Short mmCIF file of C-alpha atoms in Angstrom, two decimals:
data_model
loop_
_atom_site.label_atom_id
_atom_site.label_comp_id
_atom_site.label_asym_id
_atom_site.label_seq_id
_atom_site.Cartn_x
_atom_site.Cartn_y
_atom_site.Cartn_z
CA UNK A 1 165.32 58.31 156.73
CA UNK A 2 164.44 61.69 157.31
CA UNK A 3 163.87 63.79 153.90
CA UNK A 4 166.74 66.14 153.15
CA UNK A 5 165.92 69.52 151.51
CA UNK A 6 167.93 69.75 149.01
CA UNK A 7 168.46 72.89 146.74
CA UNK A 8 167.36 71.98 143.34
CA UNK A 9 168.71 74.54 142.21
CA UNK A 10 172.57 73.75 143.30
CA UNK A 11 175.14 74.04 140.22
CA UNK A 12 176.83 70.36 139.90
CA UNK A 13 179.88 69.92 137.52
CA UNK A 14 179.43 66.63 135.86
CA UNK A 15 182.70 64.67 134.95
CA UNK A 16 183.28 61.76 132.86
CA UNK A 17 185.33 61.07 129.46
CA UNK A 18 182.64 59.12 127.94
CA UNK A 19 179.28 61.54 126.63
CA UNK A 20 176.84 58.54 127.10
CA UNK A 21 177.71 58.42 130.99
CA UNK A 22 177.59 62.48 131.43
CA UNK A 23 174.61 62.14 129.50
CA UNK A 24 172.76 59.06 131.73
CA UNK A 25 174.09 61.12 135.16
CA UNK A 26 173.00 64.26 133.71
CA UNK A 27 169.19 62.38 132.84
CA UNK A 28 169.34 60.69 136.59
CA UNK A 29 169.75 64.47 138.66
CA UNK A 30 167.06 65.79 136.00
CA UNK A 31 164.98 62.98 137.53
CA UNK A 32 165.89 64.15 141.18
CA UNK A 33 165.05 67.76 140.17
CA UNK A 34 168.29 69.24 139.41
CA UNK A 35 168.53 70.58 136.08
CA UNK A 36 171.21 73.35 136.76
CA UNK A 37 174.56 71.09 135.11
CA UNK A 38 177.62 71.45 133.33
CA UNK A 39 179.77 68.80 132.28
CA UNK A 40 183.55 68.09 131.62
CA UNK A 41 185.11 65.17 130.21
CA UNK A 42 188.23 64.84 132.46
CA UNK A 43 190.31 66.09 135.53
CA UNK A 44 192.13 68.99 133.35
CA UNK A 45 188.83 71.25 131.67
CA UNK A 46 187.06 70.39 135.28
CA UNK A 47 189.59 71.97 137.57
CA UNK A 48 189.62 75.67 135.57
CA UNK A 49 185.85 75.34 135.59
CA UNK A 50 185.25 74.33 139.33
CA UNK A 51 187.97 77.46 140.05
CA UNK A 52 186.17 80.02 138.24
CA UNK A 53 183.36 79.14 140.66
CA UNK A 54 179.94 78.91 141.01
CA UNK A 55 179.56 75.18 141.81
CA UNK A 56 178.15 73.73 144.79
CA UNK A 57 178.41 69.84 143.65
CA UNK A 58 180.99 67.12 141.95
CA UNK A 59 180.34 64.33 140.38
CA UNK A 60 182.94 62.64 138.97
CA UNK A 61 184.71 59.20 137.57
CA UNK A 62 187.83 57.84 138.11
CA UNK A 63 189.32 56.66 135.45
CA UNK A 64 189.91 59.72 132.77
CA UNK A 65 192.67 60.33 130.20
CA UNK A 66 194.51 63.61 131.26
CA UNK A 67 193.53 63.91 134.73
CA UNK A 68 191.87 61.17 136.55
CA UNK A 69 189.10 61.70 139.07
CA UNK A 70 191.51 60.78 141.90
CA UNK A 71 193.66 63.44 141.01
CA UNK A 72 190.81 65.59 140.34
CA UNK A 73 190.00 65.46 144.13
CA UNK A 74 193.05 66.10 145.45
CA UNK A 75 193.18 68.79 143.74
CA UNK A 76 189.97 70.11 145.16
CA UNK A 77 190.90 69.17 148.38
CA UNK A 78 194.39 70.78 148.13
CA UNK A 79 192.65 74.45 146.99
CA UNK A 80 191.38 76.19 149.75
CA UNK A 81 188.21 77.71 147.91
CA UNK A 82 187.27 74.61 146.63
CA UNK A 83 188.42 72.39 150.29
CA UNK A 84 184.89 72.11 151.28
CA UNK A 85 182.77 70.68 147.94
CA UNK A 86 181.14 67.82 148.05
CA UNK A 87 182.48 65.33 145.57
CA UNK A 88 180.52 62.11 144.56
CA UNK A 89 182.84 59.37 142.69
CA UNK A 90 180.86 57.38 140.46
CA UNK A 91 183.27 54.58 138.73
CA UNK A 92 184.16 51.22 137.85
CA UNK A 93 187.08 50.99 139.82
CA UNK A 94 185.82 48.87 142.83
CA UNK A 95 189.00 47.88 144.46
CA UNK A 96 189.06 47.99 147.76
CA UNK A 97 192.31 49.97 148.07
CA UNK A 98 190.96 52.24 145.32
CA UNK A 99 187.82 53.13 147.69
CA UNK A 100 190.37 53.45 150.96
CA UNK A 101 192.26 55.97 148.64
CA UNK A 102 189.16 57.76 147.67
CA UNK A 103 188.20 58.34 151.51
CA UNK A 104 191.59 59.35 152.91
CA UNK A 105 191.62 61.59 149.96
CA UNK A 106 188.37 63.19 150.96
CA UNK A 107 185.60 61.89 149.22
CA UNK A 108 181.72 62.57 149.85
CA UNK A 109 180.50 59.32 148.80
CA UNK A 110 181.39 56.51 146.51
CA UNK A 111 179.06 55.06 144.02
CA UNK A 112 180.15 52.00 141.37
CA UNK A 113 178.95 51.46 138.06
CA UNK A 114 176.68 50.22 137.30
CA UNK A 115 174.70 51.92 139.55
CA UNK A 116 170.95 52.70 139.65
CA UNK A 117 168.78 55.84 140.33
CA UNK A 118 168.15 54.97 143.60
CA UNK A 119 171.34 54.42 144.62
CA UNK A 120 172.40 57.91 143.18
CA UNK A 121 169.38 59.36 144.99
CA UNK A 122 170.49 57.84 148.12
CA UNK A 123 174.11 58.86 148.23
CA UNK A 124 172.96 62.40 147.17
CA UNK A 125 170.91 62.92 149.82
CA UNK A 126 173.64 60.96 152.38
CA UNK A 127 176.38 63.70 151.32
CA UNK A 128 173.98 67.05 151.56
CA UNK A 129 172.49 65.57 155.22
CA UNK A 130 176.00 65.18 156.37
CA UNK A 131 176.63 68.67 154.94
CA UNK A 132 173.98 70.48 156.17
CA UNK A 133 174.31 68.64 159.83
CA UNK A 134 177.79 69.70 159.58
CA UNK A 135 177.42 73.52 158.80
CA UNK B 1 234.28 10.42 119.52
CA UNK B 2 233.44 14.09 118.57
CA UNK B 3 230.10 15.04 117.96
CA UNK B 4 231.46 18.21 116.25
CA UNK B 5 233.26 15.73 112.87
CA UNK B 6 229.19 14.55 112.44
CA UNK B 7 227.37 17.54 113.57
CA UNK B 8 228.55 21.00 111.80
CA UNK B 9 225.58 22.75 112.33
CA UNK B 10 225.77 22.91 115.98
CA UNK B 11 223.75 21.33 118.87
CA UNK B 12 220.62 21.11 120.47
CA UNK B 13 221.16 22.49 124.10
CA UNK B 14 219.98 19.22 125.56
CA UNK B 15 222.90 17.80 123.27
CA UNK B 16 225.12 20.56 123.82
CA UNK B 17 225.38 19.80 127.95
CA UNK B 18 225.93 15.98 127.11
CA UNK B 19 228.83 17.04 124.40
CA UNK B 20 230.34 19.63 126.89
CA UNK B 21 230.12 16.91 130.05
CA UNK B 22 231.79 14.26 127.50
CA UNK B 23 234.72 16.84 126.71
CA UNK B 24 235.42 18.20 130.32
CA UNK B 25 235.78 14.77 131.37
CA UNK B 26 238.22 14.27 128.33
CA UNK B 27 240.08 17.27 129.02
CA UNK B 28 240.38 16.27 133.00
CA UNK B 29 242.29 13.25 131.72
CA UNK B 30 244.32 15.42 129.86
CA UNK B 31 245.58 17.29 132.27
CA UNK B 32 246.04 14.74 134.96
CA UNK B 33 248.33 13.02 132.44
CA UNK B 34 250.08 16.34 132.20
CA UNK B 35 249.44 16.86 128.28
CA UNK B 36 248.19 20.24 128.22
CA UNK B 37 248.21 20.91 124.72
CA UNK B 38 245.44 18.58 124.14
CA UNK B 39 243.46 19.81 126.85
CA UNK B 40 243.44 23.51 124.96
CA UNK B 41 242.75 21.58 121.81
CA UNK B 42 239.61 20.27 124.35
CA UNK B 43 238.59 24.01 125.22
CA UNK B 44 238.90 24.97 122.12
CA UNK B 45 236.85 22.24 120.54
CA UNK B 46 234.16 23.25 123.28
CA UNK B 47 234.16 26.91 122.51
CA UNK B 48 233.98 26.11 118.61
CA UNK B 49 230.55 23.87 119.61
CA UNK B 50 229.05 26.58 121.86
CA UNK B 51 229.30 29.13 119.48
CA UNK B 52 227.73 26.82 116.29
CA UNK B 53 225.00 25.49 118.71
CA UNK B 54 224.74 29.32 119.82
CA UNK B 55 224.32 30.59 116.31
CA UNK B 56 222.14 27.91 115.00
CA UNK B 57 219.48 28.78 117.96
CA UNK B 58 219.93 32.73 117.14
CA UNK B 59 219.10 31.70 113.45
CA UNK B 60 216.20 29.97 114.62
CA UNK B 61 215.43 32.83 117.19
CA UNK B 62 215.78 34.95 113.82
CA UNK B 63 213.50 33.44 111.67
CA UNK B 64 210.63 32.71 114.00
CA UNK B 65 210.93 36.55 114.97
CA UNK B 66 210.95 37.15 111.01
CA UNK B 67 207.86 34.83 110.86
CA UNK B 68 205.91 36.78 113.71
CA UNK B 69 206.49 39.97 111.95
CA UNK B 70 205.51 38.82 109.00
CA UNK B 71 202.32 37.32 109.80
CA UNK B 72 200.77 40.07 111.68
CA UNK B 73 202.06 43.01 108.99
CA UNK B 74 203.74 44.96 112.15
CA UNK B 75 206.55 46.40 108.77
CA UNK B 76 203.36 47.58 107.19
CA UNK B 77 200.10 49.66 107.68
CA UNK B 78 201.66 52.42 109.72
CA UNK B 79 202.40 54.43 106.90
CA UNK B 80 199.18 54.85 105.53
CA UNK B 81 200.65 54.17 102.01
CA UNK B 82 198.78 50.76 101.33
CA UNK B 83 196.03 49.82 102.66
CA UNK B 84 195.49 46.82 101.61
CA UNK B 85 199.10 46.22 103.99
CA UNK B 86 197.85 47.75 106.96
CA UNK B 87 198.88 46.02 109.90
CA UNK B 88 196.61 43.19 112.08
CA UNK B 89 197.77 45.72 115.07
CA UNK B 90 196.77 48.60 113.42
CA UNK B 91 193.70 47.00 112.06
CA UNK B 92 192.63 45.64 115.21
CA UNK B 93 193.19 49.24 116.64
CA UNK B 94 190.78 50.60 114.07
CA UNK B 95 188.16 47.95 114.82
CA UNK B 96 187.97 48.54 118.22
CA UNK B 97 187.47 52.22 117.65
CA UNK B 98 184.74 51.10 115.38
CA UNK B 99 183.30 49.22 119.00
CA UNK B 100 183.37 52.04 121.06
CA UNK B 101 181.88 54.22 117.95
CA UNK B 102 178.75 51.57 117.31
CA UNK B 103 178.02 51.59 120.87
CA UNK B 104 178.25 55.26 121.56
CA UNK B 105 176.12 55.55 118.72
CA UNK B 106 173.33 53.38 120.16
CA UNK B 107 173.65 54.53 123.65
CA UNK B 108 172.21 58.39 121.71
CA UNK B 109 170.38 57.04 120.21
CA UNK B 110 168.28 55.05 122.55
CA UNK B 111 168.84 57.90 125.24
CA UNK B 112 167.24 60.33 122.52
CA UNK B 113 164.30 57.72 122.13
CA UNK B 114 163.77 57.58 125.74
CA UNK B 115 163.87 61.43 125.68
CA UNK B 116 161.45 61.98 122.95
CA UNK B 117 159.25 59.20 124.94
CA UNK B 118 159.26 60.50 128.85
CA UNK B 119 157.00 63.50 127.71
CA UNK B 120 154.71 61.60 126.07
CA UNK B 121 153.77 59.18 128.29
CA UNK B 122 153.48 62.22 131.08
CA UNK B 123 151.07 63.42 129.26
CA UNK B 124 149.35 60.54 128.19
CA UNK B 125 148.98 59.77 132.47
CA UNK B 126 148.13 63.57 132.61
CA UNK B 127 145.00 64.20 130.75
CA UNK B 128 143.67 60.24 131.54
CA UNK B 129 143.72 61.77 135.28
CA UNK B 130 141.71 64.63 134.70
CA UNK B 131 139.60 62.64 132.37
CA UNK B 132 139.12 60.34 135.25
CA UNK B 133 138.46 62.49 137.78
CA UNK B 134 135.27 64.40 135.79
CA UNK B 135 134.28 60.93 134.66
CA UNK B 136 133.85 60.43 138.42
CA UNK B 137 132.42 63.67 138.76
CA UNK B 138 129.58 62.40 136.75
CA UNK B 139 128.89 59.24 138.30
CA UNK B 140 127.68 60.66 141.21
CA UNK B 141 125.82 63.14 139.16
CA UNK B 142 127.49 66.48 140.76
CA UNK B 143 128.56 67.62 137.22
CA UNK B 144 127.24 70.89 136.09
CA UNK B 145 125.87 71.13 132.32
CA UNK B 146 129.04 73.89 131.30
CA UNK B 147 131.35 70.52 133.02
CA UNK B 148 129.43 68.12 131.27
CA UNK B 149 130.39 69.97 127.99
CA UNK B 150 133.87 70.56 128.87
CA UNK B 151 134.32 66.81 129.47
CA UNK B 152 132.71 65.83 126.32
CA UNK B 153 135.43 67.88 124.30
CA UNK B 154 137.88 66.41 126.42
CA UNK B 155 137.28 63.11 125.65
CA UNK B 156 137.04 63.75 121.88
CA UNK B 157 140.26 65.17 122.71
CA UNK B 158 141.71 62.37 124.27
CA UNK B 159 140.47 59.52 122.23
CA UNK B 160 141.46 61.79 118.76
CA UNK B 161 145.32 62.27 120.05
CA UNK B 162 145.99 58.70 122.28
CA UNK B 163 146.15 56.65 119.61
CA UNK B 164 149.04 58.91 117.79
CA UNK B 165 150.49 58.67 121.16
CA UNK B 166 150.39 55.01 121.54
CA UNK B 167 151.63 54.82 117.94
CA UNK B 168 155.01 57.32 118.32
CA UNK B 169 155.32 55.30 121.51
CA UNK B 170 155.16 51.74 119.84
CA UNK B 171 157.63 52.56 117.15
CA UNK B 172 160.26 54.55 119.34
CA UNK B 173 160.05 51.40 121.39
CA UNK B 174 160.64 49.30 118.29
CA UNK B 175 163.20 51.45 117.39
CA UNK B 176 165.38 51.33 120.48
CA UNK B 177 165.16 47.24 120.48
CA UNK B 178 166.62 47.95 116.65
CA UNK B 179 169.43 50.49 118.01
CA UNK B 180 170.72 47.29 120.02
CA UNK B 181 171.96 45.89 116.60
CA UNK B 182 175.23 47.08 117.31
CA UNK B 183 175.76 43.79 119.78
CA UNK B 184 176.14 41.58 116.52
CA UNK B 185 178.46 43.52 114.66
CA UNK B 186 180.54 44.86 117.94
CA UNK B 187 180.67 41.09 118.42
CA UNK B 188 182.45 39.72 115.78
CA UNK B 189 184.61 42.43 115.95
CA UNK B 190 185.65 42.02 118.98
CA UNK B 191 185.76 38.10 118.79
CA UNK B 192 188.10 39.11 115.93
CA UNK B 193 190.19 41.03 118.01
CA UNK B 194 190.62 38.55 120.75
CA UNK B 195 191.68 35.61 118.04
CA UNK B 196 194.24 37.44 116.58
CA UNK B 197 195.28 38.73 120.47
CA UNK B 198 195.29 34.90 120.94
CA UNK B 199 197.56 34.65 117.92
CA UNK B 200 199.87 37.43 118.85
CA UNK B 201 200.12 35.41 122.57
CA UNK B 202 200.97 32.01 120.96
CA UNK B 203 203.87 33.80 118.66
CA UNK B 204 205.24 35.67 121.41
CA UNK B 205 205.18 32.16 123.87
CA UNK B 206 207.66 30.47 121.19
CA UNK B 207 209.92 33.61 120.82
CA UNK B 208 210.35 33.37 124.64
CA UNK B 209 210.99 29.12 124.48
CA UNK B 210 213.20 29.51 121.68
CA UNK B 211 215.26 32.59 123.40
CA UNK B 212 215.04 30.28 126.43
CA UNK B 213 217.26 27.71 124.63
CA UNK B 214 219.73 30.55 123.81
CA UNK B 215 219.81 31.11 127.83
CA UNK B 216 220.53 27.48 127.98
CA UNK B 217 223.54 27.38 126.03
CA UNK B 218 225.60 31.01 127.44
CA UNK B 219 224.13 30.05 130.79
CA UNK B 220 222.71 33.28 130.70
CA UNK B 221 220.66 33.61 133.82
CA UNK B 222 218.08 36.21 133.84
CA UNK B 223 217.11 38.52 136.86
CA UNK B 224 213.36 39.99 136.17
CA UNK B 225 212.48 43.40 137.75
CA UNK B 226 209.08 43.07 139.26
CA UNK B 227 207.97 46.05 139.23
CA UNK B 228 205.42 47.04 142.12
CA UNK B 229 202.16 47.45 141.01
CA UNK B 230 200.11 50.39 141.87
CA UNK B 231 197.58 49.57 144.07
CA UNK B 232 195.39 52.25 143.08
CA UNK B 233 195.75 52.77 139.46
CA UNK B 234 192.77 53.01 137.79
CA UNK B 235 192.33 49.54 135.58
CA UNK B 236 188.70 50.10 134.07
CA UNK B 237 185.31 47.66 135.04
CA UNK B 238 187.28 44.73 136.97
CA UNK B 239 187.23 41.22 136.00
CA UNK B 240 186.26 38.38 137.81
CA UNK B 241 185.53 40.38 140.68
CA UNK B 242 184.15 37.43 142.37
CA UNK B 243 186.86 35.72 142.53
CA UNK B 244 189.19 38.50 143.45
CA UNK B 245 189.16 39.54 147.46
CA UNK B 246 190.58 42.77 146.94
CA UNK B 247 187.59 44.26 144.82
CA UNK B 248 184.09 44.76 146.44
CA UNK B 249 181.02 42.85 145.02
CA UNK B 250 178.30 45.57 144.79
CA UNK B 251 177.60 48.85 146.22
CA UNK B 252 176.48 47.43 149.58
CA UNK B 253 180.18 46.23 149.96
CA UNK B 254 181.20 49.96 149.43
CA UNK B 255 179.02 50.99 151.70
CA UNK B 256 180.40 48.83 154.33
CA UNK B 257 183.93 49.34 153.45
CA UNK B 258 183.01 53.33 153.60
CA UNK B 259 180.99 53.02 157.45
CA UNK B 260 183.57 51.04 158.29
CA UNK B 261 186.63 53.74 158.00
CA UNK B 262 183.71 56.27 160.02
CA UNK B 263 181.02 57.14 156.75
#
């Protein structure tokens, strides 16, 4: 596979209820060389954040209290600003309609837990090739 | 013969059908003779059986109910009042928050092990690099006598702050196998937990006989809404994925799934 410039310096939103996972995801992009993060821990304090702009990346789970990650893209998808981001899922739910949801609703990529570095690595670099071949 | 004269307290359901077949037959002959006032004295001998038999099951229903609450303390505990009466629900609530408190606990803390440890061992492969490289310098004699010097305080260097190193190193590793204690304690919690769930099921499985017998004698029949579940709600780490076809295995069945809708 052909190596992807990224820009390490991209602003990703990180969001997950539980710390430990925001923390491990957070450790993983440090790894990849992107340190520039912010965090939320579900669907209702990401959306204000990801409006107020600034963010070029979403990572997010599915299953949140509030406002799951599901609904979280839509959402995204459904704002015209934020149409275009790419989103990353990374969850636990690995049913196959759950994933067929997740793509009709616009997904980048899909990742379930647990997952490993490489396979986050991977999927990164799948979304920002598709990205940059498509713009 | 009238099971009513021996049996006041009302019928079993099984006995209840054989009593009511017994008097319908009686009160057919009844009428067929043309003596209807025994044949109401028949109907109302069967109504005066159904509703005995009737209220001995809802007694029964009553008291097992009574029982269930009972045992698991769902009257007490919510209140906050006692707590020596808080509730087995209640209680089990609190020890699974205890669970998820343990093992958040020992994910930061291993995560802030790791942290402290990254750096170190960087640095560690750092300096042995350089070290190597003018150690190879002056095999092949190219080393200058200001190099030579330089090297030699490296070295002291190294060998003065490795072993500190290797030490922090050892004991954060010892430390994080001791942050997995948690796994004992979160287990017999939770295998606390799932007993009295187990409990809880078993109580709830004779409510549902015993309210069955009541069905019996009304010839109540239920009709059960099934309600259509939500494909797509989110359910949390799925169980026995391996058995189930509509969950993927693995990320390479994701992947698949995903290239195969055009990913």
């Amino acid at each position: 596979m052909r190596e992807v410039a990224l820009d390490k310096n991209m602003k990703i939103l990180i969001v997950d209820d539980f710390s430990t996972m925001r923390r491990i995801i957070k450790n993983l992009l440090r790894d990849l060389g992107f340190t520039n993060t912010a965090e939320a821990d579900d669907g209702q304090t990401a959306l204000p954040m990801l409006k107020s702009g600034g963010f070029d990346f979403l990572v997010t789970d599915w299953n949140m209290p509030g406002m799951t990650g599901i609904d979280l893209l839509k959402a995204v998808r459904a704002d015209p600003k934020l149409a275009s981001l790419p989103v990353l899922m990374v969850t636990a739910e690995a049913k196959r309609d759950q994933i067929v949801e997740a793509a009709q609703a616009g997904v980048n990529g899909y990742v379930v837990k647990p997952f490993t570095a490489q396979v986050l690595k991977e999927k990164i670099e799948k979304i920002f090739e598709r990205v940059d071949a498509s713009g | 013969m009238s099971l009513l004269d021996k049996q006041t307290d009302g019928l079993t359901p099984e006995e209840f059908e054989e009593d009511l077949k017994n008097r319908a037959h009686k009160m057919v002959e009844h009428l067929e003779k043309g003596n209807l006032k025994d044949a109401m004295q028949v109907i109302h001998e069967i109504n005066e059986v159904r509703d005995k038999s009737l209220y001995k099951e809802i007694g029964r229903l009553t008291r097992a109910l009574h029982e269930a609450i009972k045992n698991f303390h769902l009257d007490a505990g919510f209140s906050g009042r006692d707590k020596e009466q808080i509730s087995s629900m209640a209680d089990a609530s609190e020890r699974l928050s205890y669970v998820t408190k343990m093992t958040e606990q020992a994910a930061n803390r291993t995560m802030d092990l790791v942290d402290e440890s990254v750096p170190i061992a960087g640095d560690i492969a750092e300096k042995s690099k350089s070290l190597r490289e003018g150690w190879q310098k002056l095999r092949k004699r190219q080393m200058k006598p200001t190099e030579f010097r330089e090297l030699y305080h490296h070295i002291d260097e190294f060998l003065d702050t490795t072993e500190g190193k290797a030490n922090t190193l050892y004991s954060n590793l010892n430390e994080i196998i001791l942050a997995q204690d948690f796994q004992d304690l979160t287990g017999q919690v939770i295998k606390k937990v799932v007993d009295l769930v187990a409990e809880v099921e078993e109580s709830l499985v004779h409510l549902v006989r015993m309210a069955g017998q009541l069905d019996t004698i009304t010839g109540i029949e239920h009709r059960f809404d099934t309600k259509e579940k939500d494909k797509t709600v989110a359910e949390g780490p799925q169980m026995r994925a391996e058995e189930r076809t509509d969950v993927v295995s693995g990320q390479d069945e994701v992947d698949d799934l995903l290239s195969s809708l055009g990913f």
